[in-house]
mmCIF file of C-alpha atoms in Angstrom:
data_model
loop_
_atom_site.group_PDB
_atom_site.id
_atom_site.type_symbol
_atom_site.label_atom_id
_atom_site.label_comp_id
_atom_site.label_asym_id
_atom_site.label_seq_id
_atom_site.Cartn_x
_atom_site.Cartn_y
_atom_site.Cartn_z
ATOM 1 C CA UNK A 1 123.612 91.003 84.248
ATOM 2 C CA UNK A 2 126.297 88.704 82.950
ATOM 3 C CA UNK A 3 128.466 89.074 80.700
ATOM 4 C CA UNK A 4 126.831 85.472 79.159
ATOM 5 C CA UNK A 5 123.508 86.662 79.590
ATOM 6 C CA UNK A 6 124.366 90.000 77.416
ATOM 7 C CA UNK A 7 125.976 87.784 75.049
ATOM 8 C CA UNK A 8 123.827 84.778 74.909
ATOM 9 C CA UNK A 9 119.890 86.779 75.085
ATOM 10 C CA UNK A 10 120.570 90.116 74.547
ATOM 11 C CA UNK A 11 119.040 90.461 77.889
ATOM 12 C CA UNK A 12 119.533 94.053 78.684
ATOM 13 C CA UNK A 13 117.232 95.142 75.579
ATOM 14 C CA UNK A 14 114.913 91.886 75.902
ATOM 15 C CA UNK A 15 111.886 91.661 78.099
ATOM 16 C CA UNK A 16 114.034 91.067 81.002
ATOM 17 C CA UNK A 17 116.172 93.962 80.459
ATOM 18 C CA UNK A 18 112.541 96.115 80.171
ATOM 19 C CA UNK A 19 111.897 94.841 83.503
ATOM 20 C CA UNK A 20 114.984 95.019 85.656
ATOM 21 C CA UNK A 21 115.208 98.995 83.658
ATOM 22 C CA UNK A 22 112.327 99.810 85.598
ATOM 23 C CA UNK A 23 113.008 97.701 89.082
ATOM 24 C CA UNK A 24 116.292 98.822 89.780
ATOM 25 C CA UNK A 25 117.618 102.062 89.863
ATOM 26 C CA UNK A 26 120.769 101.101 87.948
ATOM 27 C CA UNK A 27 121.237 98.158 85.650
ATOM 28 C CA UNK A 28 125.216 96.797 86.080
ATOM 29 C CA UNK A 29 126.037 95.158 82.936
ATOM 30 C CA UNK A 30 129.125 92.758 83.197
ATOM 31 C CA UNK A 31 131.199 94.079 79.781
ATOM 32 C CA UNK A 32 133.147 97.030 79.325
ATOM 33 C CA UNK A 33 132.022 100.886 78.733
ATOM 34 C CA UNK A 34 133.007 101.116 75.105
ATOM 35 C CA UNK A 35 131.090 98.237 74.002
ATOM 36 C CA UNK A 36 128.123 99.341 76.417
ATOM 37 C CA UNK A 37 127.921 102.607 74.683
ATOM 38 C CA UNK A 38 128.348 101.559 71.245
ATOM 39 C CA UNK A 39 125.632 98.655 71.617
ATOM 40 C CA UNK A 40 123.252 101.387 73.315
ATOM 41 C CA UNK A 41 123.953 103.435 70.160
ATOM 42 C CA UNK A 42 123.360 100.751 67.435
ATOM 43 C CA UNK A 43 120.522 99.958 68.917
ATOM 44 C CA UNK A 44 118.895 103.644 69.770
ATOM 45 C CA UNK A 45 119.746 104.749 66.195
ATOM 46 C CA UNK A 46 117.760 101.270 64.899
ATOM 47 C CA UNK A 47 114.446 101.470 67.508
ATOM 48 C CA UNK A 48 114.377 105.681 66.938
ATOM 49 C CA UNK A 49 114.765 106.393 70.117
ATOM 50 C CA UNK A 50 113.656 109.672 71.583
ATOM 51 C CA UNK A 51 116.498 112.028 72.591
ATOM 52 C CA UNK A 52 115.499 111.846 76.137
ATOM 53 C CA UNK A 53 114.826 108.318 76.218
ATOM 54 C CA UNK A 54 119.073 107.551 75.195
ATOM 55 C CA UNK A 55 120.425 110.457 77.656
ATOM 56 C CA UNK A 56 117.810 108.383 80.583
ATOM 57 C CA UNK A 57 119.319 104.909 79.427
ATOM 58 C CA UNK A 58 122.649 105.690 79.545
ATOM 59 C CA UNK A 59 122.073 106.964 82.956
ATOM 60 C CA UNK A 60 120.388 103.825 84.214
ATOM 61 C CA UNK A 61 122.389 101.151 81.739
ATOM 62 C CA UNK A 62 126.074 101.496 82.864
ATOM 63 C CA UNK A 63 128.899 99.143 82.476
ATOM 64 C CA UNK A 64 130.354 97.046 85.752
ATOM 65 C CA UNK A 65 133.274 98.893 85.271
ATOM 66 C CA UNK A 66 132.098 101.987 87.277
ATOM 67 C CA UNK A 67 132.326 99.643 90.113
ATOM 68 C CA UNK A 68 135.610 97.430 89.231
ATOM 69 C CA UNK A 69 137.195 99.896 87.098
ATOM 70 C CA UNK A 70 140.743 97.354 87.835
ATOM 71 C CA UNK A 71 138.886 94.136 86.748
ATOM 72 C CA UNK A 72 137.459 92.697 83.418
ATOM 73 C CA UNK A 73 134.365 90.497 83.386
ATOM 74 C CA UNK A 74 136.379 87.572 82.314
ATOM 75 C CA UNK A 75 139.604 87.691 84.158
ATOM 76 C CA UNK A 76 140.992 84.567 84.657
ATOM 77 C CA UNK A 77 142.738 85.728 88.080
ATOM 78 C CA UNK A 78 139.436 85.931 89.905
ATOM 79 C CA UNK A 79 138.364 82.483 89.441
ATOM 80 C CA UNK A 80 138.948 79.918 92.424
ATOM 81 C CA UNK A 81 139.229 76.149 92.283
ATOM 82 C CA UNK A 82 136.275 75.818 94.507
ATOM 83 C CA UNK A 83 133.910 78.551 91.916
ATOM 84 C CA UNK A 84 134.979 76.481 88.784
ATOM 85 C CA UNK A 85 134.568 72.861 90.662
ATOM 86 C CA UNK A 86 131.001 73.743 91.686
ATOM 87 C CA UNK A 87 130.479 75.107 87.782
ATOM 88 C CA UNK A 88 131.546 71.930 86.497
ATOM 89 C CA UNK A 89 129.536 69.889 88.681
ATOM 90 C CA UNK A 90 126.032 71.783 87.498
ATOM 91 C CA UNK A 91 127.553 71.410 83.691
ATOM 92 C CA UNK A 92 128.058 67.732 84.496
ATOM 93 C CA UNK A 93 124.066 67.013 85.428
ATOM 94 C CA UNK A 94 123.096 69.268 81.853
ATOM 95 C CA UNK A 95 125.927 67.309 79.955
ATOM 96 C CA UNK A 96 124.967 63.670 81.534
ATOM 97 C CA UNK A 97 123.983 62.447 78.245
ATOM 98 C CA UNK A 98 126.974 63.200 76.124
ATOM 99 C CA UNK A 99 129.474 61.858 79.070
ATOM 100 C CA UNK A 100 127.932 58.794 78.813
ATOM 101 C CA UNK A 101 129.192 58.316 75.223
ATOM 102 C CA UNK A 102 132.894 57.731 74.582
ATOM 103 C CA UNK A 103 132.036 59.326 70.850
ATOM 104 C CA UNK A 104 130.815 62.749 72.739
ATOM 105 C CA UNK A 105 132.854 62.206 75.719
ATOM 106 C CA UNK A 106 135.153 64.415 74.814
ATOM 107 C CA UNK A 107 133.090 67.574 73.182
ATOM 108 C CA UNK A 108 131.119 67.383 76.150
ATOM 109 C CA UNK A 109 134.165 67.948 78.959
ATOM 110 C CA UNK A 110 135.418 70.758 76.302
ATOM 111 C CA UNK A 111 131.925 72.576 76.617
ATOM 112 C CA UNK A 112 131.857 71.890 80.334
ATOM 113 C CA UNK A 113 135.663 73.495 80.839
ATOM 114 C CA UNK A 114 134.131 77.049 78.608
ATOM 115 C CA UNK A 115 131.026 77.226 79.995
ATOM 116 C CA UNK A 116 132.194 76.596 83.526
ATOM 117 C CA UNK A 117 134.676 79.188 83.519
ATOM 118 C CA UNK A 118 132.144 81.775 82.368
ATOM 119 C CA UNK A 119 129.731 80.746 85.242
ATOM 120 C CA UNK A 120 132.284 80.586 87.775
ATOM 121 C CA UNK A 121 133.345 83.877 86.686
ATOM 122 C CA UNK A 122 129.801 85.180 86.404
ATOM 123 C CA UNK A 123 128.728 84.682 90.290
ATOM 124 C CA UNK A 124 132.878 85.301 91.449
ATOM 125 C CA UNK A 125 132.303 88.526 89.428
ATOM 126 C CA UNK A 126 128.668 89.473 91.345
ATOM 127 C CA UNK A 127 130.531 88.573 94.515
ATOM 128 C CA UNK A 128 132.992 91.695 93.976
ATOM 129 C CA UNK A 129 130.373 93.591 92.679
ATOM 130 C CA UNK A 130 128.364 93.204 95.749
ATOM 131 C CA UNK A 131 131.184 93.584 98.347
ATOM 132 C CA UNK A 132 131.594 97.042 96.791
ATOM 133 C CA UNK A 133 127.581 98.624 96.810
ATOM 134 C CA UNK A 134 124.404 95.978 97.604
ATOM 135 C CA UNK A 135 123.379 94.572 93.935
ATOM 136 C CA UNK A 136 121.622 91.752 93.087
ATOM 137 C CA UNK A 137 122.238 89.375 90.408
ATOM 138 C CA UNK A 138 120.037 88.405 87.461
ATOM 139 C CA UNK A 139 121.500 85.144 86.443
ATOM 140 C CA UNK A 140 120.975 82.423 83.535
ATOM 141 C CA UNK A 141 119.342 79.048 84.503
ATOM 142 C CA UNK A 142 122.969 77.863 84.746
ATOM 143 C CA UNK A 143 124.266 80.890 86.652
ATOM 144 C CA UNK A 144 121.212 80.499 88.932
ATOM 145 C CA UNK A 145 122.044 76.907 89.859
ATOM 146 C CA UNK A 146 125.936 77.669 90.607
ATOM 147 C CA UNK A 147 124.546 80.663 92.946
ATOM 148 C CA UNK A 148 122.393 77.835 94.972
ATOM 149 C CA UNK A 149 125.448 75.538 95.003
ATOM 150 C CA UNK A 150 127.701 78.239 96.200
ATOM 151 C CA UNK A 151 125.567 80.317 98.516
ATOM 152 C CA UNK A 152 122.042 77.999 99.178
ATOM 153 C CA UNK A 153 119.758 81.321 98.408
ATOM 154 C CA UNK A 154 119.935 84.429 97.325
ATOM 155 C CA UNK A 155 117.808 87.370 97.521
ATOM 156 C CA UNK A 156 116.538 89.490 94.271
ATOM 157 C CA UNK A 157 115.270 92.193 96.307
ATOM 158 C CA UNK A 158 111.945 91.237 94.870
ATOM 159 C CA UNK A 159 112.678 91.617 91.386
ATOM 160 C CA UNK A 160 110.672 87.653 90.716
ATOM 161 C CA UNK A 161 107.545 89.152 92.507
ATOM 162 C CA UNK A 162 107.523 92.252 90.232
ATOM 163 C CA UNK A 163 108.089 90.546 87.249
ATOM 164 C CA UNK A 164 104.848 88.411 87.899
ATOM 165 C CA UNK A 165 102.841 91.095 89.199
ATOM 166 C CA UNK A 166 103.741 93.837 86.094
ATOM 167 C CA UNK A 167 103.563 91.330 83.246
ATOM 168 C CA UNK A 168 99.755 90.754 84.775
ATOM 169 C CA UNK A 169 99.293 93.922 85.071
ATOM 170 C CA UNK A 170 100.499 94.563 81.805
ATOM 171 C CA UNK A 171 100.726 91.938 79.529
ATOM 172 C CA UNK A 172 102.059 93.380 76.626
ATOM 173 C CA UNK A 173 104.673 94.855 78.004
ATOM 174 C CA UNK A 174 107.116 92.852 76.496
ATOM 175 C CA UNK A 175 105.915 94.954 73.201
ATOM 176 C CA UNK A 176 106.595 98.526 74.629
ATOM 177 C CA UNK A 177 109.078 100.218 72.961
ATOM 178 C CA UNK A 178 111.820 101.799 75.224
ATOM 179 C CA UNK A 179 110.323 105.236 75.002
ATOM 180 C CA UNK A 180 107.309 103.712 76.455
ATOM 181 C CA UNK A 181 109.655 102.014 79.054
ATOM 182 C CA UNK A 182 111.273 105.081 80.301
ATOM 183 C CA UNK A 183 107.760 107.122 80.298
ATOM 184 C CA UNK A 184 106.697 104.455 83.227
ATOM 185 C CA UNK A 185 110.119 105.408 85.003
ATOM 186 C CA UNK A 186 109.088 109.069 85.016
ATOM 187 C CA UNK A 187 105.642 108.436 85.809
ATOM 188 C CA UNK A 188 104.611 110.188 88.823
ATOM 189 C CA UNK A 189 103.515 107.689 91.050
ATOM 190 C CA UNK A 190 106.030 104.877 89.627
ATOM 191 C CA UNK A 191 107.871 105.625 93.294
ATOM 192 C CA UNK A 192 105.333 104.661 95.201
ATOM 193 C CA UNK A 193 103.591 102.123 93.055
ATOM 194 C CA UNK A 194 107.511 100.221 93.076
ATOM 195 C CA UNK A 195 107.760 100.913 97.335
ATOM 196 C CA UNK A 196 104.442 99.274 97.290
ATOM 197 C CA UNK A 197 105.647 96.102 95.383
ATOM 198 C CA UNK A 198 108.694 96.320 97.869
ATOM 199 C CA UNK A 199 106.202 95.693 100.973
ATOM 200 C CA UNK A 200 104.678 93.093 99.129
ATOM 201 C CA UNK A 201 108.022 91.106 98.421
ATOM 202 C CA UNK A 202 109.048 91.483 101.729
ATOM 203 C CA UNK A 203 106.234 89.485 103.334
ATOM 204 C CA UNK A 204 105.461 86.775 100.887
ATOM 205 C CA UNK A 205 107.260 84.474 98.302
ATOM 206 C CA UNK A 206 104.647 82.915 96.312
ATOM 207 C CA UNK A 207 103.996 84.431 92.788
ATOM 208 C CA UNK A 208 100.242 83.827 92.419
ATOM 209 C CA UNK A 209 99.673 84.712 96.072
ATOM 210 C CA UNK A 210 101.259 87.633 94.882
ATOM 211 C CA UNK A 211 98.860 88.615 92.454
ATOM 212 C CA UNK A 212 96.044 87.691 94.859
ATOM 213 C CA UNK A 213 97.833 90.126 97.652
ATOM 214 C CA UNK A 214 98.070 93.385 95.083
ATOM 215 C CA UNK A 215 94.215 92.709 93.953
ATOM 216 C CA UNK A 216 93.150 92.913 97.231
ATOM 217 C CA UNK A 217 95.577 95.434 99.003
ATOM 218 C CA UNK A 218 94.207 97.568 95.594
ATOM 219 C CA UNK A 219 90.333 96.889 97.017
ATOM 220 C CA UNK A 220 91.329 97.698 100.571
ATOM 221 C CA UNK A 221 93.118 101.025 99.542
ATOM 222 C CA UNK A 222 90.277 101.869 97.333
ATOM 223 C CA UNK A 223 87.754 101.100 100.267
ATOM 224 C CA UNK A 224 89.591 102.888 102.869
ATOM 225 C CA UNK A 225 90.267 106.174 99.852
ATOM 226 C CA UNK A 226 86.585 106.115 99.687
ATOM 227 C CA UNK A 227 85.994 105.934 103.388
ATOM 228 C CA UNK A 228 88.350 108.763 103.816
ATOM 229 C CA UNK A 229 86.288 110.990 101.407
ATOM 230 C CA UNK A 230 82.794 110.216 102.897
ATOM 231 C CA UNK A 231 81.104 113.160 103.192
ATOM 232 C CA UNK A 232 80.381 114.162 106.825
ATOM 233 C CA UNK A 233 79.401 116.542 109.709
ATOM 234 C CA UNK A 234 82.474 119.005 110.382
ATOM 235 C CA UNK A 235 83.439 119.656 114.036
ATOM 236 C CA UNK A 236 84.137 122.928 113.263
ATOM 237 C CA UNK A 237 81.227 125.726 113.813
ATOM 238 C CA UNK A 238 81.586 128.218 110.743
ATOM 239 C CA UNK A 239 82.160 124.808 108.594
ATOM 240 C CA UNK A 240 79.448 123.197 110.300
ATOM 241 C CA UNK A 241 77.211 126.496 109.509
ATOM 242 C CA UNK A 242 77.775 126.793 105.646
ATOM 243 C CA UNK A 243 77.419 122.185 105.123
ATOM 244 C CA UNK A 244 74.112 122.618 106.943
ATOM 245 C CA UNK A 245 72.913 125.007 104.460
ATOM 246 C CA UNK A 246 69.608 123.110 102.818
ATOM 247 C CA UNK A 247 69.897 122.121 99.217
ATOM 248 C CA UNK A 248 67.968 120.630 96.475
ATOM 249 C CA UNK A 249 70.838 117.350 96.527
ATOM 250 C CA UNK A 250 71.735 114.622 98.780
ATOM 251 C CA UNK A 251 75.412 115.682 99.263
ATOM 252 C CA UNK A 252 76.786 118.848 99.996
ATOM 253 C CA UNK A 253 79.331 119.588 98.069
ATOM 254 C CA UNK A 254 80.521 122.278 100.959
ATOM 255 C CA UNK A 255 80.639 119.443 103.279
ATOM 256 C CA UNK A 256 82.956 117.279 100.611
ATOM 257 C CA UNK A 257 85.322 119.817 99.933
ATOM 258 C CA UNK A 258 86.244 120.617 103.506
ATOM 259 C CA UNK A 259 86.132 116.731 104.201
ATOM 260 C CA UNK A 260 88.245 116.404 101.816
ATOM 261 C CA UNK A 261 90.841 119.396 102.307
ATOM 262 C CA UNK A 262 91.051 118.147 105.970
ATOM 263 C CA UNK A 263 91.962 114.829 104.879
ATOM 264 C CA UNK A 264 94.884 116.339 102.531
ATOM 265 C CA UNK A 265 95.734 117.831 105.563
ATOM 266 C CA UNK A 266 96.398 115.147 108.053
ATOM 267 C CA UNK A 267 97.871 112.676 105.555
ATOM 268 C CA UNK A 268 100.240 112.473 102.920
ATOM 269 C CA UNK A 269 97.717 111.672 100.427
ATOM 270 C CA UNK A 270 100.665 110.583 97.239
ATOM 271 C CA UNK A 271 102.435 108.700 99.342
ATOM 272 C CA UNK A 272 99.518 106.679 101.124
ATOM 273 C CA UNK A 273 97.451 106.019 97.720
ATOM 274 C CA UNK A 274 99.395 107.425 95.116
ATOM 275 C CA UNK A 275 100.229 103.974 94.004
ATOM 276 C CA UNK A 276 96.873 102.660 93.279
ATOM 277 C CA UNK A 277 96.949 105.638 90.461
ATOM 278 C CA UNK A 278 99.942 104.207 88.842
ATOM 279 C CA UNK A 279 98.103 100.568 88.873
ATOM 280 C CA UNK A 280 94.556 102.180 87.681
ATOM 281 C CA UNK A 281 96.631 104.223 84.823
ATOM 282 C CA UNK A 282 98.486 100.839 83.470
ATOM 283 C CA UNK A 283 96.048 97.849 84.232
ATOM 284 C CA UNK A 284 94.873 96.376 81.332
#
């Protein structure tokens, strides 16, 4: 995240910074350590966080510097003629109004020379970031139009698809509280449920489609669970022997438990399904 973005939205404690806390492993935030810690601070001591919940955010919330330790987020000496032309020309389409008036002529170029230099130094910034470990960038409107100008596309590792398919999964999420955040981090099939959403990123672009994907991939994996667990004939004699054994139900319950223990067996059952518990546990 920019250092605009932090300063602009807020966006690492907003409902974007909820989301990309539990997407990514780490969150890079483009300002310096002392001001990352003492923000994290103000605002722990003001929300009540729980002890655990500031010693997990600090972990995951951590200043650019870790990376570029020799370079602040707005050096000037990282900026190239080429980064701040292609800034200016995106400012110039959002400013056309104002240029076309001599009497805001002028406070419109002044805007467009500020804000150009922070987006040019917002996506030259990610650039260095990225050259040093893979990271994706979570830019402004602004800072997303610059990135097409510069680079066509860029991937967010499917960050876009997540955000659509969580926020319909659970709509107020926007409303958790951090402590709630981090409890979906630790959640036990949160792995899985996240390398699912992964899979589903990978093969398709569209939002909605999306949506329509994880409903039914949730119906399939539900089908096939069930399938799995029918209750059956065993090959095996002494099993066979003690399932056959008449009782007053339709199902024996011999026959389901050594179904099912030879399932557990041949499959890694948690990491097959165990995202479809994560989904049942959250969907609202």
């Amino acid at each position: 995240m920019s250092y605009n973005n932090l300063a602009i939205n807020n966006a690492n404690f907003n409902l974007e910074g909820k989301l990309a806390t539990l997407w990514f492993d780490n969150l890079l935030l483009g300002t310096g350590k002392e001001l990352v810690e003492k923000v994290m601070e103000d605002v722990a001591e003001k929300e009540q966080w729980s002890s655990d919940t500031f010693k997990e955010m600090k972990k995951v919330q951590i200043s650019s510097e870790t990376l570029l330790p020799s370079i602040s987020f707005m050096d000037e000496s990282i900026i190239e003629d080429d980064y701040f032309k292609d800034a200016a020309d995106v400012l110039k389409d959002k400013y056309a109004k104002e240029l076309s008036s001599p009497k805001t002529y002028g406070g419109a170029m002044h805007e467009i020379v500020w804000e150009g230099f922070g987006i040019a130094n917002s996506v030259k910034y990610w650039t260095l970031l990225n050259a040093k470990a893979n990271c994706t960038f979570l830019p402004m409107d602004m800072e997303q139009q610059m990135l097409g100008k510069v680079f066509g596309s860029t991937t967010d590792m499917g960050y876009s698809n997540f955000s659509d398919i969580i926020t319909a999964i659970i709509p107020d999420i926007s409303e958790y509280s951090w402590d709630e955040i981090i409890e979906i981090r630790h959640h036990n099939y949160w792995t899985q449920f996240r390398k699912k959403l992964t899979e589903l990123s990978e093969s398709i672009e569209d939002k909605k489609l999306g949506q329509d994907i994880l409903e039914e991939i949730v119906r399939k994996d539900l089908i096939e669970m069930a399938q799995r667990f029918r209750p059956q004939v065993t090959k095996n004699i002494v099993k066979g022997v003690v399932s056959n054994i008449p009782l007053p139900i339709p199902i024996n319950p011999v026959s389901v438990v050594c179904t099912g223990y030879d399932i557990m067996k041949e499959i890694d059952f948690d990491k097959k399904y165990g995202w479809i518990y994560f989904y049942l546990d959250n969907k609202k």
